[in-house]
XYZ file of C-alpha atoms in Angstrom:
656
model
C 0.000 0.000 0.000
C 1.236 3.492 -0.774
C 2.430 5.739 2.021
C 0.365 8.696 3.154
C 2.474 11.123 1.162
C 2.303 8.996 -1.958
C -1.455 8.594 -1.665
C -2.026 12.273 -1.237
C 0.380 13.105 -4.015
C -1.307 10.706 -6.350
C -4.569 12.358 -5.506
C -3.713 16.011 -5.966
C -0.896 18.534 -5.916
C -3.034 21.610 -5.503
C -3.247 24.075 -8.326
C -0.703 22.250 -10.444
C -3.059 19.311 -10.856
C -2.300 15.665 -10.349
C 0.569 13.348 -11.009
C 0.933 9.627 -11.275
C -2.311 9.227 -13.177
C -0.984 6.275 -15.073
C -0.140 4.185 -12.015
C -1.852 3.042 -8.858
C -5.462 1.867 -8.453
C -6.977 4.965 -10.050
C -4.709 4.762 -13.089
C -5.347 1.045 -13.537
C -9.076 1.598 -13.274
C -8.993 4.384 -15.863
C -6.898 2.224 -18.189
C -9.334 -0.659 -17.844
C -12.257 1.667 -18.525
C -10.665 2.961 -21.729
C -9.980 -0.589 -22.932
C -13.558 -1.628 -22.120
C -14.894 1.341 -24.108
C -12.761 0.254 -27.062
C -14.351 -3.203 -26.845
C -17.808 -1.596 -26.939
C -16.788 0.509 -29.951
C -15.628 -2.608 -31.805
C -18.907 -4.367 -30.956
C -20.978 -1.431 -32.239
C -18.870 -1.284 -35.397
C -19.412 -4.998 -35.964
C -23.164 -4.577 -35.500
C -23.426 -1.795 -38.102
C -21.101 -3.599 -40.479
C -23.420 -6.625 -40.360
C -26.441 -4.355 -40.987
C -24.791 -2.662 -43.982
C -23.829 -6.040 -45.443
C -27.429 -7.204 -45.307
C -27.100 -9.502 -42.262
C -25.067 -12.335 -43.842
C -25.490 -15.777 -42.284
C -22.022 -15.731 -40.727
C -22.860 -12.499 -38.873
C -26.145 -13.594 -37.302
C -27.212 -14.998 -33.957
C -25.999 -18.249 -32.499
C -27.163 -21.329 -34.475
C -30.068 -22.995 -32.680
C -29.760 -26.571 -33.973
C -27.723 -27.859 -31.018
C -29.940 -26.022 -28.532
C -33.091 -27.431 -30.089
C -31.722 -30.975 -29.810
C -30.677 -30.339 -26.210
C -34.163 -29.086 -25.287
C -35.769 -32.049 -27.035
C -33.476 -34.372 -25.067
C -34.491 -32.675 -21.804
C -38.159 -32.931 -22.754
C -37.575 -36.645 -23.316
C -36.083 -36.949 -19.831
C -39.095 -35.187 -18.366
C -41.472 -37.487 -20.242
C -39.536 -40.514 -18.962
C -39.670 -39.219 -15.376
C -43.422 -38.620 -15.566
C -43.969 -42.060 -17.054
C -41.701 -43.900 -14.611
C -42.093 -41.847 -11.445
C -44.031 -44.643 -9.752
C -42.081 -47.545 -11.288
C -38.384 -46.629 -11.345
C -36.489 -47.777 -8.200
C -34.704 -44.405 -8.102
C -38.003 -42.627 -7.549
C -39.913 -45.460 -5.926
C -37.390 -46.002 -3.119
C -35.663 -42.616 -2.895
C -37.162 -39.426 -4.321
C -40.760 -40.434 -3.690
C -39.941 -41.241 -0.055
C -38.303 -37.839 0.356
C -41.253 -36.177 -1.351
C -43.787 -37.899 0.886
C -41.705 -37.202 3.999
C -41.284 -33.519 3.278
C -44.887 -33.085 2.226
C -45.986 -34.807 5.416
C -43.675 -32.619 7.512
C -45.148 -29.434 6.062
C -48.688 -30.749 6.531
C -48.012 -31.885 10.123
C -46.535 -28.525 11.111
C -49.456 -26.757 9.482
C -51.907 -29.046 11.262
C -50.133 -28.414 14.571
C -50.473 -24.661 14.079
C -54.143 -25.145 13.172
C -54.603 -27.289 16.290
C -53.215 -24.504 18.475
C -55.746 -22.082 16.895
C -54.858 -18.458 16.341
C -54.995 -17.818 20.085
C -52.494 -20.572 20.915
C -50.149 -19.627 18.055
C -50.173 -16.011 19.222
C -49.426 -17.056 22.811
C -46.581 -19.318 21.625
C -45.077 -16.592 19.446
C -45.320 -13.964 22.165
C -43.724 -16.095 24.873
C -40.858 -17.389 22.712
C -40.056 -13.954 21.309
C -40.186 -12.334 24.765
C -38.058 -15.029 26.352
C -35.300 -14.884 23.729
C -35.552 -11.376 22.275
C -37.259 -9.103 24.800
C -40.573 -7.315 25.051
C -40.003 -4.936 22.116
C -39.596 -7.832 19.689
C -42.571 -9.568 21.339
C -44.717 -6.531 20.513
C -43.455 -6.695 16.917
C -44.461 -10.373 16.760
C -47.904 -9.476 18.138
C -48.264 -6.816 15.434
C -47.235 -9.393 12.815
C -49.908 -11.844 13.916
C -52.421 -8.983 13.929
C -51.531 -8.226 10.296
C -51.974 -11.898 9.379
C -55.421 -11.863 10.940
C -56.723 -8.468 9.862
C -55.676 -8.933 6.233
C -57.631 -12.200 6.109
C -54.450 -14.131 5.311
C -54.027 -16.132 8.518
C -54.218 -19.546 6.860
C -51.867 -18.517 4.036
C -49.433 -17.147 6.616
C -49.453 -20.416 8.568
C -48.770 -22.345 5.328
C -45.803 -20.092 4.591
C -44.551 -20.410 8.173
C -44.800 -24.220 7.982
C -42.745 -24.281 4.787
C -40.122 -21.996 6.312
C -39.788 -24.152 9.432
C -39.392 -27.314 7.342
C -36.902 -25.772 4.919
C -34.796 -24.135 7.644
C -34.633 -27.405 9.567
C -33.333 -29.199 6.451
C -30.850 -26.416 5.694
C -29.472 -26.444 9.244
C -29.421 -30.239 9.377
C -26.998 -30.329 6.454
C -25.463 -26.851 6.540
C -24.072 -26.828 10.086
C -22.280 -30.216 9.785
C -20.845 -29.139 6.414
C -19.644 -25.922 8.003
C -18.065 -27.804 10.918
C -16.225 -30.128 8.537
C -15.058 -27.171 6.464
C -13.908 -25.373 9.584
C -11.861 -28.335 10.795
C -10.463 -29.524 7.444
C -8.599 -27.206 5.080
C -8.926 -29.641 2.173
C -12.684 -29.971 2.647
C -12.984 -26.197 2.962
C -11.178 -25.657 -0.336
C -13.479 -28.148 -2.036
C -16.665 -26.736 -0.507
C -15.955 -23.035 -1.058
C -16.361 -22.974 -4.877
C -19.599 -24.975 -4.540
C -20.989 -22.415 -2.080
C -19.783 -19.572 -4.321
C -21.601 -21.110 -7.281
C -24.791 -21.637 -5.259
C -24.792 -18.015 -4.127
C -24.271 -16.740 -7.679
C -27.273 -18.648 -9.022
C -30.463 -16.544 -9.146
C -33.348 -18.036 -7.209
C -35.341 -18.827 -10.355
C -32.590 -21.108 -11.619
C -33.157 -23.460 -8.657
C -36.775 -24.232 -9.424
C -36.823 -26.571 -12.409
C -34.378 -29.311 -11.309
C -36.318 -29.853 -8.101
C -39.652 -29.830 -9.899
C -38.269 -32.606 -12.109
C -37.288 -34.696 -9.078
C -40.137 -33.920 -6.679
C -42.972 -32.617 -8.831
C -45.106 -29.548 -8.225
C -46.068 -28.762 -4.638
C -44.746 -28.429 -1.102
C -41.982 -31.096 -1.258
C -40.208 -29.396 -4.166
C -40.734 -25.995 -2.518
C -39.255 -27.217 0.789
C -36.171 -28.752 -0.864
C -35.463 -25.836 -3.201
C -35.839 -23.405 -0.297
C -33.507 -25.457 1.896
C -30.855 -25.718 -0.829
C -31.095 -22.001 -1.612
C -30.811 -21.068 2.083
C -27.995 -23.505 2.961
C -24.823 -21.615 1.821
C -24.828 -18.844 4.479
C -25.017 -21.175 7.480
C -22.382 -23.525 6.023
C -20.022 -20.675 5.151
C -20.476 -18.742 8.405
C -20.188 -21.904 10.527
C -16.904 -22.749 8.799
C -15.658 -19.209 9.387
C -16.701 -19.320 13.037
C -14.904 -22.627 13.673
C -11.759 -21.419 11.891
C -11.678 -18.198 13.916
C -11.722 -19.917 17.319
C -8.423 -18.878 18.974
C -5.753 -21.495 18.329
C -4.490 -21.045 21.863
C -7.766 -22.356 23.296
C -7.676 -25.400 21.009
C -4.019 -26.120 21.769
C -4.588 -25.793 25.514
C -7.475 -28.249 25.375
C -5.477 -30.649 23.211
C -2.566 -30.557 25.666
C -4.950 -31.718 28.396
C -5.734 -34.866 26.392
C -9.104 -33.884 24.945
C -10.440 -35.893 22.027
C -11.411 -34.150 18.765
C -15.076 -34.564 19.718
C -14.478 -32.924 23.097
C -12.572 -30.068 21.435
C -15.486 -29.509 19.088
C -18.291 -29.689 21.658
C -16.516 -28.097 24.637
C -14.390 -25.411 22.945
C -15.064 -24.672 19.278
C -18.870 -24.742 19.168
C -19.371 -22.744 22.419
C -16.881 -20.063 21.313
C -18.356 -19.965 17.788
C -21.985 -20.021 18.953
C -22.768 -16.349 18.377
C -21.315 -16.299 14.869
C -23.115 -19.541 13.950
C -26.404 -17.991 15.093
C -25.716 -15.155 12.664
C -25.545 -17.784 9.920
C -28.848 -19.231 11.138
C -30.384 -15.765 10.891
C -29.172 -15.372 7.303
C -30.492 -18.819 6.397
C -33.927 -17.994 7.787
C -34.074 -14.732 5.824
C -33.114 -16.470 2.585
C -35.732 -19.127 3.306
C -38.389 -16.429 3.695
C -37.513 -14.914 0.320
C -37.305 -18.274 -1.465
C -40.581 -19.611 -0.065
C -42.314 -16.627 -1.615
C -40.648 -17.293 -4.987
C -41.505 -20.984 -4.701
C -45.165 -20.072 -5.094
C -44.438 -20.457 -8.819
C -44.079 -24.224 -8.254
C -47.170 -24.622 -6.116
C -45.887 -23.740 -2.653
C -49.068 -21.835 -1.811
C -49.216 -19.432 1.101
C -48.503 -15.716 0.970
C -46.306 -15.970 -2.109
C -49.140 -17.480 -4.098
C -51.431 -14.655 -2.975
C -48.987 -12.091 -4.407
C -48.353 -14.131 -7.546
C -52.057 -14.415 -8.321
C -52.634 -10.727 -7.606
C -49.744 -9.582 -9.809
C -50.893 -11.820 -12.660
C -54.231 -9.944 -12.551
C -52.526 -6.556 -11.996
C -54.520 -6.249 -8.764
C -52.203 -3.946 -6.832
C -54.505 -3.840 -3.798
C -54.500 -7.586 -3.207
C -50.766 -7.774 -3.904
C -50.134 -4.968 -1.405
C -52.250 -6.689 1.232
C -50.286 -9.939 0.930
C -47.042 -7.983 0.624
C -47.609 -6.301 3.988
C -48.046 -9.728 5.603
C -44.805 -11.021 4.043
C -42.895 -7.898 5.058
C -44.068 -8.205 8.659
C -43.180 -11.908 8.710
C -39.691 -11.208 7.354
C -39.014 -8.355 9.787
C -40.309 -10.308 12.783
C -38.222 -13.396 11.994
C -35.164 -11.236 11.383
C -35.542 -9.422 14.697
C -36.195 -12.589 16.707
C -33.306 -14.595 15.279
C -31.015 -11.561 15.263
C -31.712 -10.907 18.935
C -31.057 -14.566 19.776
C -27.699 -14.307 18.005
C -26.660 -11.159 19.865
C -28.096 -12.367 23.170
C -28.414 -8.806 24.454
C -32.167 -8.173 24.475
C -33.413 -11.244 26.337
C -34.767 -10.547 29.845
C -32.153 -11.199 32.517
C -33.697 -13.844 34.752
C -31.876 -15.316 37.751
C -31.096 -18.987 37.332
C -33.653 -20.073 39.941
C -36.503 -18.308 38.114
C -35.848 -19.641 34.608
C -37.547 -23.018 35.017
C -40.646 -21.612 36.762
C -40.991 -18.873 34.111
C -40.755 -21.483 31.344
C -43.380 -23.600 33.112
C -45.708 -20.593 33.442
C -45.214 -19.774 29.754
C -45.952 -23.356 28.720
C -49.067 -23.379 30.886
C -50.231 -20.109 29.301
C -49.739 -21.538 25.804
C -51.641 -24.722 26.664
C -54.436 -22.678 28.259
C -54.707 -20.399 25.219
C -54.783 -23.369 22.839
C -57.376 -25.159 24.987
C -59.535 -22.037 25.078
C -59.231 -21.719 21.325
C -60.297 -25.328 20.824
C -63.119 -24.962 23.345
C -64.617 -21.963 21.582
C -63.910 -23.364 18.111
C -61.702 -20.473 17.073
C -59.446 -22.293 14.598
C -57.802 -19.848 12.188
C -58.806 -16.199 12.232
C -62.141 -15.755 10.489
C -62.071 -13.852 7.204
C -65.361 -12.233 8.235
C -63.473 -10.265 10.901
C -60.720 -9.230 8.489
C -60.241 -5.694 7.210
C -60.100 -5.633 3.421
C -57.633 -2.926 2.354
C -57.385 -4.110 -1.252
C -60.161 -1.814 -2.529
C -58.815 1.359 -0.852
C -55.313 0.580 -2.131
C -56.682 0.094 -5.633
C -58.413 3.468 -5.354
C -55.094 5.053 -4.396
C -53.410 3.170 -7.256
C -55.925 4.524 -9.746
C -55.430 8.035 -8.349
C -51.653 7.704 -8.720
C -52.064 6.490 -12.276
C -54.364 9.413 -13.036
C -51.890 11.926 -11.596
C -48.505 10.617 -12.709
C -49.402 7.689 -14.959
C -48.750 9.757 -18.059
C -45.316 10.799 -16.813
C -44.263 7.279 -15.779
C -45.594 5.865 -19.049
C -43.623 8.448 -21.022
C -40.493 7.754 -18.983
C -40.934 4.011 -19.503
C -41.455 4.473 -23.231
C -38.334 6.635 -23.478
C -36.313 4.053 -21.568
C -37.561 1.294 -23.842
C -37.116 3.166 -27.118
C -33.815 4.881 -26.464
C -31.944 2.651 -24.031
C -33.269 -0.883 -23.598
C -34.299 -1.685 -27.154
C -31.123 -0.287 -28.814
C -28.912 -2.167 -26.364
C -30.918 -5.369 -26.833
C -30.715 -4.939 -30.627
C -26.944 -4.460 -30.358
C -26.432 -7.674 -28.385
C -28.885 -9.805 -30.352
C -28.062 -8.338 -33.760
C -24.260 -8.431 -33.561
C -22.405 -11.504 -34.856
C -22.534 -14.043 -32.057
C -18.824 -14.741 -32.276
C -18.077 -11.028 -31.889
C -20.190 -10.913 -28.709
C -18.271 -13.938 -27.385
C -14.959 -12.221 -28.169
C -16.186 -9.027 -26.496
C -17.110 -10.999 -23.360
C -13.682 -12.637 -23.354
C -11.985 -9.271 -23.826
C -13.903 -7.751 -20.917
C -12.970 -10.739 -18.765
C -9.317 -10.265 -19.734
C -9.389 -6.525 -19.052
C -11.088 -6.634 -15.661
C -10.079 -10.020 -14.243
C -7.226 -11.634 -16.179
C -6.646 -14.409 -18.736
C -8.364 -17.179 -16.818
C -11.594 -15.202 -16.474
C -11.401 -14.381 -20.196
C -11.661 -18.098 -20.908
C -14.494 -18.491 -18.391
C -16.376 -15.564 -19.942
C -16.073 -16.900 -23.475
C -17.095 -20.382 -22.328
C -20.158 -18.968 -20.524
C -21.389 -17.201 -23.666
C -20.709 -20.193 -25.903
C -22.664 -22.344 -23.428
C -25.574 -19.886 -23.625
C -25.556 -20.236 -27.408
C -25.398 -24.019 -27.266
C -28.398 -24.026 -24.922
C -30.456 -22.472 -27.719
C -31.616 -19.331 -25.886
C -29.121 -16.802 -27.255
C -31.554 -13.993 -28.164
C -33.469 -14.100 -24.881
C -30.220 -14.302 -22.916
C -28.870 -11.210 -24.678
C -32.145 -9.393 -24.032
C -31.894 -10.311 -20.347
C -28.272 -9.130 -20.322
C -29.314 -5.774 -21.782
C -31.842 -5.314 -18.968
C -29.236 -6.264 -16.381
C -26.683 -3.811 -17.777
C -29.127 -0.893 -17.783
C -30.437 -1.621 -14.281
C -26.888 -2.193 -12.988
C -25.696 1.137 -14.384
C -28.564 2.952 -12.641
C -27.937 1.020 -9.419
C -24.219 1.788 -9.349
C -24.683 5.494 -10.114
C -27.386 5.929 -7.460
C -25.507 3.719 -5.003
C -22.298 5.733 -5.314
C -24.153 9.044 -4.979
C -26.087 7.976 -1.876
C -23.059 6.171 -0.446
C -20.904 9.290 -0.773
C -23.624 11.471 0.781
C -23.987 8.946 3.604
C -20.248 9.018 4.276
C -20.213 12.824 4.285
C -23.112 13.447 6.669
C -23.624 11.548 9.930
C -27.195 12.790 10.305
C -28.107 11.585 6.820
C -26.365 8.273 7.593
C -28.363 7.883 10.824
C -31.620 8.473 8.908
C -30.734 6.233 5.967
C -29.273 3.292 7.901
C -32.576 1.942 9.358
C -34.233 2.392 5.955
C -31.500 0.272 4.356
C -31.867 -2.304 7.146
C -35.584 -2.599 6.444
C -35.042 -2.786 2.665
C -32.528 -5.626 3.026
C -34.990 -7.541 5.192
C -37.748 -7.555 2.572
C -38.142 -10.557 0.245
C -37.337 -9.590 -3.371
C -40.825 -10.594 -4.535
C -42.272 -7.636 -2.624
C -40.357 -5.050 -4.665
C -42.444 -5.890 -7.716
C -45.577 -4.450 -6.102
C -44.641 -0.725 -6.021
C -42.923 -1.087 -9.392
C -46.148 -2.375 -10.958
C -48.092 0.377 -9.203
C -45.942 3.013 -10.918
C -45.246 1.453 -14.320
C -48.006 -1.206 -14.703
C -46.422 -4.294 -16.332
C -43.509 -4.862 -18.715
C -39.745 -4.604 -18.695
C -39.607 -1.174 -17.055
C -41.203 -2.159 -13.695
C -38.865 -5.147 -13.567
C -35.906 -2.791 -13.961
C -37.268 -0.383 -11.363
C -37.730 -3.217 -8.862
C -34.219 -4.505 -9.611
C -32.648 -1.101 -8.980
C -34.447 -0.593 -5.662
C -33.711 -4.153 -4.552
C -29.977 -3.921 -5.305
C -29.389 -0.407 -3.937
C -29.034 -1.057 -0.156
C -25.859 -3.223 -0.243
C -24.256 -0.928 -2.840
C -24.908 2.161 -0.711
C -23.607 0.422 2.408
C -20.406 -0.792 0.754
C -19.610 2.606 -0.772
C -20.210 4.289 2.592
C -18.092 1.748 4.472
C -15.279 1.974 1.915
C -15.029 5.765 2.094
C -15.307 5.830 5.878
C -12.534 3.238 6.006
C -9.973 5.523 4.340
C -7.302 6.345 6.974
C -7.761 9.773 8.559
C -4.050 10.496 8.111
C -4.354 10.125 4.346
C -7.263 12.562 4.218
C -5.441 15.075 6.425
C -2.357 14.877 4.209
C -4.436 15.566 1.093
C -6.257 18.469 2.770
C -2.954 19.961 3.929
C -1.871 20.129 0.264
C -4.922 22.189 -0.647
C -7.227 19.546 -2.088
C -10.836 20.541 -2.652
C -13.651 18.269 -1.475
C -14.151 17.049 -5.063
C -10.426 16.308 -5.461
C -10.393 14.605 -2.080
C -13.263 12.367 -3.172
C -12.088 11.530 -6.692
C -8.328 11.403 -6.152
C -8.034 9.938 -2.647
C -11.174 8.437 -1.124
C -12.687 6.597 -4.083
C -9.323 5.190 -5.301
C -8.447 3.999 -1.795
C -11.914 2.511 -1.357
C -11.508 0.582 -4.626
C -11.929 -2.833 -2.968
C -15.272 -1.856 -1.456
C -16.367 -0.242 -4.719
C -15.576 -3.387 -6.709
C -17.477 -5.489 -4.193
C -20.396 -3.033 -4.392
C -20.439 -3.329 -8.191
C -20.277 -7.115 -7.961
C -23.071 -7.405 -5.420
C -25.233 -4.861 -7.217
C -24.987 -6.636 -10.580
C -25.685 -10.097 -9.153
C -28.717 -8.832 -7.228
C -29.966 -6.996 -10.313
C -29.708 -10.209 -12.343
C -31.761 -12.167 -9.814
C -34.443 -9.482 -9.746
C -34.567 -8.881 -13.506
C -35.154 -12.601 -14.024
C -37.925 -12.503 -11.434
C -39.431 -9.613 -13.383
C -40.872 -12.219 -15.738
C -43.792 -12.344 -13.303
C -44.697 -8.774 -14.296
C -44.061 -9.051 -18.022
C -40.280 -8.570 -18.334
C -40.044 -11.544 -20.714
C -36.783 -13.166 -21.871
C -35.118 -15.883 -19.770
C -37.309 -15.406 -16.719
C -40.439 -15.798 -18.807
C -39.018 -18.962 -20.391
C -38.469 -20.445 -16.922
C -42.010 -19.603 -15.794
C -43.513 -20.743 -19.093
C -41.537 -23.986 -18.946
C -42.806 -24.615 -15.408
C -46.424 -23.883 -16.267
C -46.465 -25.839 -19.557
C -44.282 -28.796 -18.477
C -41.614 -27.778 -21.021
C -38.566 -28.929 -19.122
C -36.227 -28.356 -22.068
C -37.063 -24.670 -22.462
C -37.252 -24.006 -18.733
C -34.060 -25.804 -17.759
C -32.075 -24.418 -20.703
C -33.163 -20.921 -19.691
C -32.256 -21.608 -16.066
C -28.782 -22.782 -17.082
C -28.373 -19.685 -19.271
C -29.205 -17.536 -16.233
C -26.459 -19.348 -14.309
C -23.994 -18.707 -17.163
C -24.840 -15.001 -17.166
C -24.430 -14.896 -13.395
C -21.067 -16.659 -13.641
C -19.827 -14.204 -16.276
C -21.014 -11.096 -14.425
C -19.695 -12.314 -11.072
C -16.249 -13.312 -12.292
C -15.702 -10.194 -14.397
C -16.664 -7.851 -11.544
C -14.740 -9.547 -8.752
C -11.893 -11.455 -10.414
C -8.935 -9.231 -9.543
C -10.294 -8.506 -6.074
C -10.559 -12.245 -5.387
C -7.030 -12.834 -6.686
C -5.616 -10.169 -4.370
C -7.544 -11.614 -1.432
């Protein structure tokens, strides 16, 4: 790292301007940007050359023959599975057993919650949240149950809660042992890490089809896909927690003759407990978001309520279900987060803990018995407050007031940005697009990533979904550019003003708690349906981590470096552009990486509101039993995610 004097000098020399612009992080970044612009220029030139030559066959899109055969082969596999699901030993004695077991688990948990009635469930939730997270969180849980009841979505909420409990149990059952093994074995950790990286790159939609093939439509597939999607955080964080246990404590225990099992259970797990609980919290939050998405494969519950409402463009009903999901997500985040920190639980003397637990259990049993006695069951829809109609009235008023403006803005974005970029990517010679991807990989991440980038685009072509993949990529690029610009602006403002940071921080916390599905609701309210609301939802969804990372990176610049630059007469703009942003380059690259990956996942999900392209192919394949189209599109999404992830974080990962 450069010294303070060097950093300040590279940033500014007062009135005489700057020096060293060709070296250091800022110079490298500028050089990479210029090279990337040259690649874009070559791509545009190739596109217009092909147009002027009358679109010769060698300058067209990727040939579809191989992709068509691949899809037909996948459709054949699906037909075989459907025909042999009840005869093949693989399904008869393995997958079908898992399917029945998971379906039964979800049903049993749901039946147990129904047996408790709404009164017993509320008592159980209040006591558990108070005992482990304090009275403030208990009040939040009470408000959450009230929302479930008053929106008339109590039964749907219990279905969603049952799926989450089942999926989280599966994820923890496999994730924590994997994390322990990775924490205790370097070789296993090295083998597991790329698998977890790959799983976290994959957009949620890409998980759906393989599990539908194995488990069919319904709760079993939803439970498994949710568990698999939510598993990486707990495995990764558990491994990190075990590896960060002080070596001195392990060595001291070993010197006393402890067995490996004793070291694990008496030293490593107790010392890593708080960090592991953080992983559990992250797993639960991912499970909440995935259960909502899994409504596409018949999971039911709150996600299905939103899905059905959005398909009818009924903003009121979607908002009503969205409020219930938001409250569920926030409540589960606060409860599990408080358990992990262990700071908000009531401090009870040891002698009172057992009696308090007994009193709480008695109160729960009494509430459930009273509910059964009076035949309460789930909360009656007759007592619910329907807010769908008032919300729809507000929606119509908004459309009347600003609908023309948002429609004009959406049309401009489509005509002048999205469509030209999509035409460029789909209309350029496919081999030139592959070379451009390889060149960008080489510029930003090195030779190895260049090969990975080219291979990812060739794989997309071989899958037979080239045009839709390029259209999806165009949407991702536009939404990512907006996200990065807004994220940097708000991140810089947040780093400059502590009051603004204090106001914005809880808003960002709340935004990162919400399931991605929910962001589609306000986007549809503003832009109706199509590609534009999908982009708007993607930008809003991806903004919080980008803003946070930019803010943290700038605030992490050493104070001595800033003072040295100020002492040489740097203006605030020079300080930002020549010192702070270059020195925060690692955080900025991570912000770009995270923003683009989150945008991809949300743009694909935008198929539910008319965004089309790969996301639509996945949904259409699921609804029409077209495994070939759906799975090929899902794999293409993974290839795009791999390309975007590696290009935006390659050099940072190499330095790490």
